[in-house]
C-alpha cells in the first residue's frame, strides 16, 4: 500500500482573450457597475479558438514541467468538466493524446462546480492501491460556448479556464497531503442545469436533438450557498476535529465574490484567507478551485496551516477536502 499521496505540482491556464464588463454591456442590457455590484467580477477570459481539452492539455504540460516528469510517467488522468469537447470520447482521453501520456488510463468526472473536489477525491483513492504512481487531476471549462448572450442573469458570471494538480505516490508519510475529505449530493436537478438533451417526440428527418440553454435559479443557489454551505463546512471540520482557526487557506467554488464574502461572514473568518480569483477570471465552474489553489500557492499562501477546498454546484453536488500543502513541490 502507498504510504502517502503528495501534491507534486499545481498549475492553471486561461485563454488570452479578456472580456470586460463594458464589452458585455454592448451586447446585453447590463453595465460594469451592475456586474461589479452584484457579482464582484471585473473581467473573464474566453476561449475563442480553444476547446476544453486544449485548456486542460496546456495545464497538464505546466504540471509536468513543474514536477519534472515526462508524460510517459503519468498513470492516471481525470478531467472534471461540464463543457466537454464532445459527449464522447472523454475529454481526458483527448488530453492524454495531446500530451503523449500513452501509459495512462483517462476518464472524465461530471459533478458540476464541485467537479474538481470529486475528481481529486477519486484520484486519491486510485493512488492508495499502489498501482498508480503519478496522476493528473485537471478541471477545465469553456463556459462561453454554452451561454445565452441575451441573458445577463447568467452570462455575466462565467469565464473559461483550467487548473489542476499532479499527484504522486511517495514513501515518506510526512509528505501526505490529504487530511480528510467528504462528498455529498442533494437531489435538486431543477436548480442548475445545462445542455439537457430532449427526448425523441416523433420519427422524423428533422428530429435532430439540440441542447437546451444553460439555466440556474439564482435565488435558490444563493440561499443554498449562504445557509447550507457554511453549516456543511462547520460540520465537516467538526467531525474531523479541526477548528476554523487552523485554516491557513480556504478555496471555495468561485461562483461570485458576494457568495464568497457571505461564506466568510457566516464562518467568521477573515476574507483574506479566501481565494478570490473570481474577480478577474469569472466563474470558471469546476476550474475555479484548482485555479485558486495554484494562484494562492504561487503567491506564497497555503504552506502554513491546513487548506480547505470546498466545492458546490449543480445536482446539487458538494464536497470538501482538507489538505496539508506544506510539502507541495519542493516545499
mmCIF file of C-alpha atoms in Angstrom:
data_model
loop_
_atom_site.group_PDB
_atom_site.id
_atom_site.type_symbol
_atom_site.label_atom_id
_atom_site.label_comp_id
_atom_site.label_asym_id
_atom_site.label_seq_id
_atom_site.Cartn_x
_atom_site.Cartn_y
_atom_site.Cartn_z
ATOM 1 C CA UNK A 1 0.000 0.000 0.000
ATOM 2 C CA UNK A 2 1.034 3.585 -0.665
ATOM 3 C CA UNK A 3 2.413 5.360 2.395
ATOM 4 C CA UNK A 4 1.473 8.869 1.246
ATOM 5 C CA UNK A 5 -0.084 10.800 -1.623
ATOM 6 C CA UNK A 6 1.675 14.064 -2.317
ATOM 7 C CA UNK A 7 0.697 17.046 -4.439
ATOM 8 C CA UNK A 8 3.819 17.338 -6.568
ATOM 9 C CA UNK A 9 2.693 20.341 -8.630
ATOM 10 C CA UNK A 10 -0.149 22.785 -9.231
ATOM 11 C CA UNK A 11 -0.854 24.804 -12.379
ATOM 12 C CA UNK A 12 -3.537 26.628 -14.324
ATOM 13 C CA UNK A 13 -4.142 28.085 -17.752
ATOM 14 C CA UNK A 14 -6.616 30.676 -19.019
ATOM 15 C CA UNK A 15 -7.181 31.833 -22.620
ATOM 16 C CA UNK A 16 -5.568 35.087 -23.708
ATOM 17 C CA UNK A 17 -8.815 36.821 -24.689
ATOM 18 C CA UNK A 18 -10.019 39.019 -21.821
ATOM 19 C CA UNK A 19 -13.658 40.128 -21.863
ATOM 20 C CA UNK A 20 -14.537 43.172 -19.772
ATOM 21 C CA UNK A 21 -17.879 44.107 -18.273
ATOM 22 C CA UNK A 22 -18.031 47.096 -20.601
ATOM 23 C CA UNK A 23 -17.705 44.787 -23.604
ATOM 24 C CA UNK A 24 -20.610 42.649 -22.388
ATOM 25 C CA UNK A 25 -22.703 45.771 -21.842
ATOM 26 C CA UNK A 26 -22.541 46.416 -25.593
ATOM 27 C CA UNK A 27 -24.331 43.163 -26.420
ATOM 28 C CA UNK A 28 -26.761 42.830 -23.493
ATOM 29 C CA UNK A 29 -28.622 45.034 -21.060
ATOM 30 C CA UNK A 30 -26.076 45.378 -18.285
ATOM 31 C CA UNK A 31 -23.219 47.596 -17.117
ATOM 32 C CA UNK A 32 -19.870 47.404 -15.396
ATOM 33 C CA UNK A 33 -21.433 48.960 -12.297
ATOM 34 C CA UNK A 34 -24.291 46.437 -12.167
ATOM 35 C CA UNK A 35 -21.999 43.431 -12.680
ATOM 36 C CA UNK A 36 -19.476 44.517 -10.072
ATOM 37 C CA UNK A 37 -22.159 45.379 -7.522
ATOM 38 C CA UNK A 38 -23.943 42.062 -7.911
ATOM 39 C CA UNK A 39 -21.039 39.683 -8.565
ATOM 40 C CA UNK A 40 -17.730 41.401 -7.798
ATOM 41 C CA UNK A 41 -16.481 40.257 -11.216
ATOM 42 C CA UNK A 42 -14.397 42.682 -13.287
ATOM 43 C CA UNK A 43 -13.178 40.531 -16.190
ATOM 44 C CA UNK A 44 -13.236 36.983 -17.503
ATOM 45 C CA UNK A 45 -11.361 35.024 -20.200
ATOM 46 C CA UNK A 46 -12.965 33.443 -23.288
ATOM 47 C CA UNK A 47 -11.512 30.615 -25.357
ATOM 48 C CA UNK A 48 -12.243 31.838 -28.855
ATOM 49 C CA UNK A 49 -10.157 29.235 -30.690
ATOM 50 C CA UNK A 50 -9.568 26.621 -27.976
ATOM 51 C CA UNK A 51 -11.691 23.877 -26.502
ATOM 52 C CA UNK A 52 -11.737 22.289 -23.048
ATOM 53 C CA UNK A 53 -9.162 19.643 -23.959
ATOM 54 C CA UNK A 54 -6.791 22.377 -25.168
ATOM 55 C CA UNK A 55 -7.023 24.289 -21.887
ATOM 56 C CA UNK A 56 -6.547 21.091 -19.893
ATOM 57 C CA UNK A 57 -3.631 19.904 -22.031
ATOM 58 C CA UNK A 58 -1.822 23.223 -21.576
ATOM 59 C CA UNK A 59 -2.376 22.926 -17.839
ATOM 60 C CA UNK A 60 -1.035 19.361 -17.960
ATOM 61 C CA UNK A 61 2.135 20.491 -19.738
ATOM 62 C CA UNK A 62 2.713 23.064 -16.993
ATOM 63 C CA UNK A 63 2.185 20.420 -14.303
ATOM 64 C CA UNK A 64 4.669 18.046 -15.923
ATOM 65 C CA UNK A 65 7.254 20.794 -16.240
ATOM 66 C CA UNK A 66 6.845 21.857 -12.621
ATOM 67 C CA UNK A 67 7.060 18.268 -11.351
ATOM 68 C CA UNK A 68 9.935 17.499 -13.764
ATOM 69 C CA UNK A 69 8.204 14.401 -15.081
ATOM 70 C CA UNK A 70 7.739 13.123 -18.647
ATOM 71 C CA UNK A 71 4.198 12.482 -19.865
ATOM 72 C CA UNK A 72 5.048 8.771 -20.104
ATOM 73 C CA UNK A 73 5.317 8.678 -16.283
ATOM 74 C CA UNK A 74 1.598 9.511 -15.880
ATOM 75 C CA UNK A 75 -0.584 6.518 -14.964
ATOM 76 C CA UNK A 76 -3.933 8.256 -14.489
ATOM 77 C CA UNK A 77 -5.693 11.323 -15.931
ATOM 78 C CA UNK A 78 -9.014 12.532 -14.561
ATOM 79 C CA UNK A 79 -10.671 15.601 -16.059
ATOM 80 C CA UNK A 80 -13.595 17.313 -14.343
ATOM 81 C CA UNK A 81 -15.772 19.260 -16.747
ATOM 82 C CA UNK A 82 -19.347 20.153 -17.673
ATOM 83 C CA UNK A 83 -18.256 21.556 -21.046
ATOM 84 C CA UNK A 84 -16.511 18.592 -22.719
ATOM 85 C CA UNK A 85 -15.254 18.758 -26.277
ATOM 86 C CA UNK A 86 -17.912 16.150 -27.114
ATOM 87 C CA UNK A 87 -20.231 13.762 -25.296
ATOM 88 C CA UNK A 88 -17.764 11.027 -26.211
ATOM 89 C CA UNK A 89 -14.867 10.279 -26.133
ATOM 90 C CA UNK A 90 -13.916 11.608 -22.729
ATOM 91 C CA UNK A 91 -12.079 14.930 -22.718
ATOM 92 C CA UNK A 92 -9.421 13.256 -20.543
ATOM 93 C CA UNK A 93 -8.585 10.920 -23.428
ATOM 94 C CA UNK A 94 -8.108 13.905 -25.724
ATOM 95 C CA UNK A 95 -5.758 15.401 -23.129
ATOM 96 C CA UNK A 96 -3.921 12.087 -22.936
ATOM 97 C CA UNK A 97 -3.421 12.167 -26.698
ATOM 98 C CA UNK A 98 -2.330 15.815 -26.803
ATOM 99 C CA UNK A 99 0.406 15.378 -24.187
ATOM 100 C CA UNK A 100 1.519 11.878 -25.206
ATOM 101 C CA UNK A 101 0.672 10.120 -21.936
ATOM 102 C CA UNK A 102 0.288 6.756 -23.639
ATOM 103 C CA UNK A 103 0.653 4.699 -20.457
ATOM 104 C CA UNK A 104 -2.208 6.413 -18.613
ATOM 105 C CA UNK A 105 -5.835 5.485 -18.132
ATOM 106 C CA UNK A 106 -8.086 8.517 -18.638
ATOM 107 C CA UNK A 107 -11.701 9.387 -17.894
ATOM 108 C CA UNK A 108 -13.960 12.337 -17.048
ATOM 109 C CA UNK A 109 -15.929 13.293 -13.933
ATOM 110 C CA UNK A 110 -19.051 15.452 -14.056
ATOM 111 C CA UNK A 111 -20.022 16.946 -10.706
ATOM 112 C CA UNK A 112 -20.550 20.492 -11.980
ATOM 113 C CA UNK A 113 -18.784 23.180 -9.965
ATOM 114 C CA UNK A 114 -17.775 20.624 -7.326
ATOM 115 C CA UNK A 115 -16.117 18.583 -10.062
ATOM 116 C CA UNK A 116 -12.508 19.174 -9.059
ATOM 117 C CA UNK A 117 -13.174 18.127 -5.464
ATOM 118 C CA UNK A 118 -14.890 14.950 -6.711
ATOM 119 C CA UNK A 119 -12.083 14.228 -9.195
ATOM 120 C CA UNK A 120 -9.338 14.838 -6.635
ATOM 121 C CA UNK A 121 -11.075 12.583 -4.134
ATOM 122 C CA UNK A 122 -11.401 9.871 -6.804
ATOM 123 C CA UNK A 123 -7.769 10.116 -7.887
ATOM 124 C CA UNK A 124 -6.531 9.884 -4.307
ATOM 125 C CA UNK A 125 -8.423 6.603 -3.872
ATOM 126 C CA UNK A 126 -6.825 5.198 -7.046
ATOM 127 C CA UNK A 127 -3.384 6.188 -5.755
ATOM 128 C CA UNK A 128 -3.871 4.307 -2.478
ATOM 129 C CA UNK A 129 -3.956 0.991 -4.344
ATOM 130 C CA UNK A 130 -0.243 1.192 -5.072
ATOM 131 C CA UNK A 131 -0.810 0.620 -8.790
ATOM 132 C CA UNK A 132 -0.839 4.246 -9.901
ATOM 133 C CA UNK A 133 2.258 6.318 -9.192
ATOM 134 C CA UNK A 134 1.515 9.674 -10.847
ATOM 135 C CA UNK A 135 -1.857 11.199 -11.658
ATOM 136 C CA UNK A 136 -3.050 14.358 -13.376
ATOM 137 C CA UNK A 137 -6.263 15.775 -11.930
ATOM 138 C CA UNK A 138 -7.488 18.695 -14.015
ATOM 139 C CA UNK A 139 -10.699 20.704 -14.148
ATOM 140 C CA UNK A 140 -11.376 22.636 -17.332
ATOM 141 C CA UNK A 141 -14.306 24.581 -18.706
ATOM 142 C CA UNK A 142 -15.193 26.532 -21.819
ATOM 143 C CA UNK A 143 -18.372 28.018 -20.365
ATOM 144 C CA UNK A 144 -18.588 30.636 -23.100
ATOM 145 C CA UNK A 145 -19.749 28.039 -25.631
ATOM 146 C CA UNK A 146 -22.952 27.275 -23.702
ATOM 147 C CA UNK A 147 -24.023 30.769 -22.690
ATOM 148 C CA UNK A 148 -27.132 32.609 -23.884
ATOM 149 C CA UNK A 149 -25.679 36.059 -24.611
ATOM 150 C CA UNK A 150 -29.120 37.626 -24.275
ATOM 151 C CA UNK A 151 -29.374 36.524 -20.638
ATOM 152 C CA UNK A 152 -27.455 38.843 -18.350
ATOM 153 C CA UNK A 153 -28.556 36.950 -15.230
ATOM 154 C CA UNK A 154 -26.204 34.069 -16.075
ATOM 155 C CA UNK A 155 -23.794 35.034 -18.831
ATOM 156 C CA UNK A 156 -22.031 37.848 -16.969
ATOM 157 C CA UNK A 157 -20.826 35.398 -14.323
ATOM 158 C CA UNK A 158 -18.931 32.902 -16.421
ATOM 159 C CA UNK A 159 -15.441 32.586 -17.842
ATOM 160 C CA UNK A 160 -13.195 29.895 -19.310
ATOM 161 C CA UNK A 161 -10.104 28.267 -17.839
ATOM 162 C CA UNK A 162 -8.435 25.164 -16.450
ATOM 163 C CA UNK A 163 -6.446 24.229 -13.380
ATOM 164 C CA UNK A 164 -5.121 21.101 -11.791
ATOM 165 C CA UNK A 165 -2.645 19.177 -9.709
ATOM 166 C CA UNK A 166 -0.171 16.360 -10.221
ATOM 167 C CA UNK A 167 -0.380 13.706 -7.520
ATOM 168 C CA UNK A 168 2.497 11.358 -6.725
ATOM 169 C CA UNK A 169 2.655 8.286 -4.523
ATOM 170 C CA UNK A 170 5.614 8.582 -2.137
ATOM 171 C CA UNK A 171 7.190 6.508 0.626
ATOM 172 C CA UNK A 172 7.542 9.323 3.175
ATOM 173 C CA UNK A 173 4.375 9.587 5.331
ATOM 174 C CA UNK A 174 5.390 13.125 6.319
ATOM 175 C CA UNK A 175 4.613 14.286 2.770
ATOM 176 C CA UNK A 176 0.961 13.199 2.929
ATOM 177 C CA UNK A 177 -1.280 15.929 1.501
ATOM 178 C CA UNK A 178 -4.741 14.502 2.264
ATOM 179 C CA UNK A 179 -6.076 15.051 5.774
ATOM 180 C CA UNK A 180 -9.824 14.497 5.341
ATOM 181 C CA UNK A 181 -12.484 14.531 2.661
ATOM 182 C CA UNK A 182 -16.217 14.185 2.168
ATOM 183 C CA UNK A 183 -18.562 14.211 -0.825
ATOM 184 C CA UNK A 184 -22.325 14.650 -0.928
ATOM 185 C CA UNK A 185 -25.231 15.127 -3.311
ATOM 186 C CA UNK A 186 -28.658 16.580 -2.615
ATOM 187 C CA UNK A 187 -31.059 15.822 -5.480
ATOM 188 C CA UNK A 188 -32.252 19.163 -6.863
ATOM 189 C CA UNK A 189 -31.658 18.945 -10.626
ATOM 190 C CA UNK A 190 -34.008 21.820 -11.402
ATOM 191 C CA UNK A 191 -31.850 24.446 -9.642
ATOM 192 C CA UNK A 192 -28.930 24.429 -12.106
ATOM 193 C CA UNK A 193 -28.790 22.596 -15.391
ATOM 194 C CA UNK A 194 -27.145 22.901 -18.773
ATOM 195 C CA UNK A 195 -27.379 21.205 -22.106
ATOM 196 C CA UNK A 196 -30.336 18.942 -21.425
ATOM 197 C CA UNK A 197 -30.840 16.679 -24.414
ATOM 198 C CA UNK A 198 -34.532 16.416 -25.323
ATOM 199 C CA UNK A 199 -36.059 13.008 -25.940
ATOM 200 C CA UNK A 200 -37.432 11.906 -29.280
ATOM 201 C CA UNK A 201 -41.010 13.071 -29.844
ATOM 202 C CA UNK A 202 -41.553 11.656 -33.317
ATOM 203 C CA UNK A 203 -39.781 9.727 -36.044
ATOM 204 C CA UNK A 204 -38.767 12.480 -38.435
ATOM 205 C CA UNK A 205 -35.849 13.559 -40.575
ATOM 206 C CA UNK A 206 -35.988 16.900 -38.764
ATOM 207 C CA UNK A 207 -35.836 15.322 -35.332
ATOM 208 C CA UNK A 208 -32.138 16.005 -34.642
ATOM 209 C CA UNK A 209 -31.937 16.921 -30.934
ATOM 210 C CA UNK A 210 -30.419 20.206 -29.782
ATOM 211 C CA UNK A 211 -29.241 21.130 -26.319
ATOM 212 C CA UNK A 212 -31.275 23.380 -24.074
ATOM 213 C CA UNK A 213 -29.668 26.604 -22.872
ATOM 214 C CA UNK A 214 -27.846 26.826 -19.554
ATOM 215 C CA UNK A 215 -30.130 27.689 -16.634
ATOM 216 C CA UNK A 216 -29.699 28.446 -12.960
ATOM 217 C CA UNK A 217 -32.164 29.591 -10.330
ATOM 218 C CA UNK A 218 -30.109 32.406 -8.863
ATOM 219 C CA UNK A 219 -32.174 32.830 -5.709
ATOM 220 C CA UNK A 220 -32.137 29.109 -4.909
ATOM 221 C CA UNK A 221 -28.381 28.939 -5.477
ATOM 222 C CA UNK A 222 -27.778 31.977 -3.268
ATOM 223 C CA UNK A 223 -29.936 30.566 -0.449
ATOM 224 C CA UNK A 224 -28.204 27.178 -0.619
ATOM 225 C CA UNK A 225 -24.709 28.635 -0.564
ATOM 226 C CA UNK A 226 -25.320 31.189 2.178
ATOM 227 C CA UNK A 227 -27.277 28.891 4.504
ATOM 228 C CA UNK A 228 -26.201 25.320 3.797
ATOM 229 C CA UNK A 229 -22.548 25.610 2.726
ATOM 230 C CA UNK A 230 -21.213 27.348 5.897
ATOM 231 C CA UNK A 231 -23.157 24.858 8.027
ATOM 232 C CA UNK A 232 -21.758 21.980 5.997
ATOM 233 C CA UNK A 233 -18.182 23.285 6.297
ATOM 234 C CA UNK A 234 -18.531 23.660 10.063
ATOM 235 C CA UNK A 235 -19.855 20.112 10.372
ATOM 236 C CA UNK A 236 -17.099 18.748 8.129
ATOM 237 C CA UNK A 237 -14.410 20.406 10.235
ATOM 238 C CA UNK A 238 -16.086 19.317 13.480
ATOM 239 C CA UNK A 239 -16.223 15.619 12.610
ATOM 240 C CA UNK A 240 -12.549 15.780 11.656
ATOM 241 C CA UNK A 241 -11.547 17.587 14.872
ATOM 242 C CA UNK A 242 -10.283 20.640 13.023
ATOM 243 C CA UNK A 243 -11.016 24.192 14.166
ATOM 244 C CA UNK A 244 -11.584 27.159 11.887
ATOM 245 C CA UNK A 245 -8.510 28.762 13.424
ATOM 246 C CA UNK A 246 -6.312 26.007 11.980
ATOM 247 C CA UNK A 247 -7.135 27.022 8.409
ATOM 248 C CA UNK A 248 -4.482 28.970 6.530
ATOM 249 C CA UNK A 249 -6.299 28.981 3.196
ATOM 250 C CA UNK A 250 -9.877 28.447 2.043
ATOM 251 C CA UNK A 251 -10.611 27.801 -1.635
ATOM 252 C CA UNK A 252 -14.328 27.594 -2.301
ATOM 253 C CA UNK A 253 -16.093 27.343 -5.626
ATOM 254 C CA UNK A 254 -15.626 30.719 -7.314
ATOM 255 C CA UNK A 255 -19.319 31.374 -8.023
ATOM 256 C CA UNK A 256 -19.142 35.089 -7.394
ATOM 257 C CA UNK A 257 -17.422 37.346 -4.889
ATOM 258 C CA UNK A 258 -20.610 38.156 -2.972
ATOM 259 C CA UNK A 259 -21.154 34.471 -2.146
ATOM 260 C CA UNK A 260 -17.554 34.089 -1.005
ATOM 261 C CA UNK A 261 -17.978 37.160 1.202
ATOM 262 C CA UNK A 262 -21.175 35.629 2.594
ATOM 263 C CA UNK A 263 -19.475 32.347 3.439
ATOM 264 C CA UNK A 264 -16.583 34.161 5.123
ATOM 265 C CA UNK A 265 -19.051 36.217 7.176
ATOM 266 C CA UNK A 266 -21.068 33.180 8.262
ATOM 267 C CA UNK A 267 -17.882 31.355 9.300
ATOM 268 C CA UNK A 268 -16.487 34.473 10.998
ATOM 269 C CA UNK A 269 -13.255 34.096 9.039
ATOM 270 C CA UNK A 270 -11.282 37.000 7.531
ATOM 271 C CA UNK A 271 -11.856 37.379 3.802
ATOM 272 C CA UNK A 272 -8.108 37.412 3.071
ATOM 273 C CA UNK A 273 -7.991 33.675 3.863
ATOM 274 C CA UNK A 274 -10.245 33.002 0.870
ATOM 275 C CA UNK A 275 -9.172 32.612 -2.741
ATOM 276 C CA UNK A 276 -10.827 35.333 -4.847
ATOM 277 C CA UNK A 277 -9.771 34.571 -8.430
ATOM 278 C CA UNK A 278 -13.404 35.058 -9.494
ATOM 279 C CA UNK A 279 -12.774 38.817 -9.664
ATOM 280 C CA UNK A 280 -10.590 38.592 -12.779
ATOM 281 C CA UNK A 281 -11.419 35.100 -14.090
ATOM 282 C CA UNK A 282 -15.161 34.993 -13.501
ATOM 283 C CA UNK A 283 -16.998 31.818 -12.544
ATOM 284 C CA UNK A 284 -14.964 29.093 -14.248
ATOM 285 C CA UNK A 285 -17.195 26.334 -12.828
ATOM 286 C CA UNK A 286 -15.141 23.280 -11.806
ATOM 287 C CA UNK A 287 -11.866 25.019 -12.712
ATOM 288 C CA UNK A 288 -12.281 27.788 -10.142
ATOM 289 C CA UNK A 289 -10.948 25.790 -7.190
ATOM 290 C CA UNK A 290 -7.726 24.464 -8.794
ATOM 291 C CA UNK A 291 -7.054 27.888 -10.339
ATOM 292 C CA UNK A 292 -7.465 29.489 -6.915
ATOM 293 C CA UNK A 293 -5.284 26.844 -5.299
ATOM 294 C CA UNK A 294 -2.485 27.375 -7.805
ATOM 295 C CA UNK A 295 -2.614 31.168 -7.542
ATOM 296 C CA UNK A 296 -2.523 31.003 -3.750
ATOM 297 C CA UNK A 297 0.469 28.672 -3.711
ATOM 298 C CA UNK A 298 2.322 30.724 -6.297
ATOM 299 C CA UNK A 299 1.687 33.812 -4.130
ATOM 300 C CA UNK A 300 3.249 32.057 -1.139
ATOM 301 C CA UNK A 301 -0.029 31.232 0.610
ATOM 302 C CA UNK A 302 -1.198 27.792 1.636
ATOM 303 C CA UNK A 303 2.044 26.479 3.083
ATOM 304 C CA UNK A 304 1.035 27.294 6.655
ATOM 305 C CA UNK A 305 -1.870 25.642 8.418
ATOM 306 C CA UNK A 306 -4.438 23.447 6.742
ATOM 307 C CA UNK A 307 -6.080 24.310 3.442
ATOM 308 C CA UNK A 308 -9.761 23.692 2.822
ATOM 309 C CA UNK A 309 -11.161 23.084 -0.656
ATOM 310 C CA UNK A 310 -14.948 23.255 -0.784
ATOM 311 C CA UNK A 311 -16.965 22.887 -3.972
ATOM 312 C CA UNK A 312 -20.687 23.158 -4.597
ATOM 313 C CA UNK A 313 -22.749 23.150 -7.745
ATOM 314 C CA UNK A 314 -25.461 21.583 -9.892
ATOM 315 C CA UNK A 315 -27.031 18.416 -8.684
ATOM 316 C CA UNK A 316 -26.810 19.687 -6.042
ATOM 317 C CA UNK A 317 -23.290 18.301 -5.624
ATOM 318 C CA UNK A 318 -20.895 19.416 -2.933
ATOM 319 C CA UNK A 319 -17.795 18.260 -1.128
ATOM 320 C CA UNK A 320 -14.740 19.302 0.826
ATOM 321 C CA UNK A 321 -11.132 18.231 1.159
ATOM 322 C CA UNK A 322 -8.669 19.212 3.861
ATOM 323 C CA UNK A 323 -5.097 19.391 2.619
ATOM 324 C CA UNK A 324 -1.681 19.784 4.162
ATOM 325 C CA UNK A 325 0.159 21.770 1.489
ATOM 326 C CA UNK A 326 3.416 22.197 3.366
ATOM 327 C CA UNK A 327 5.164 19.700 1.051
ATOM 328 C CA UNK A 328 3.780 20.760 -2.325
ATOM 329 C CA UNK A 329 6.540 20.639 -4.924
ATOM 330 C CA UNK A 330 9.862 21.463 -3.292
ATOM 331 C CA UNK A 331 8.314 22.876 -0.104
#
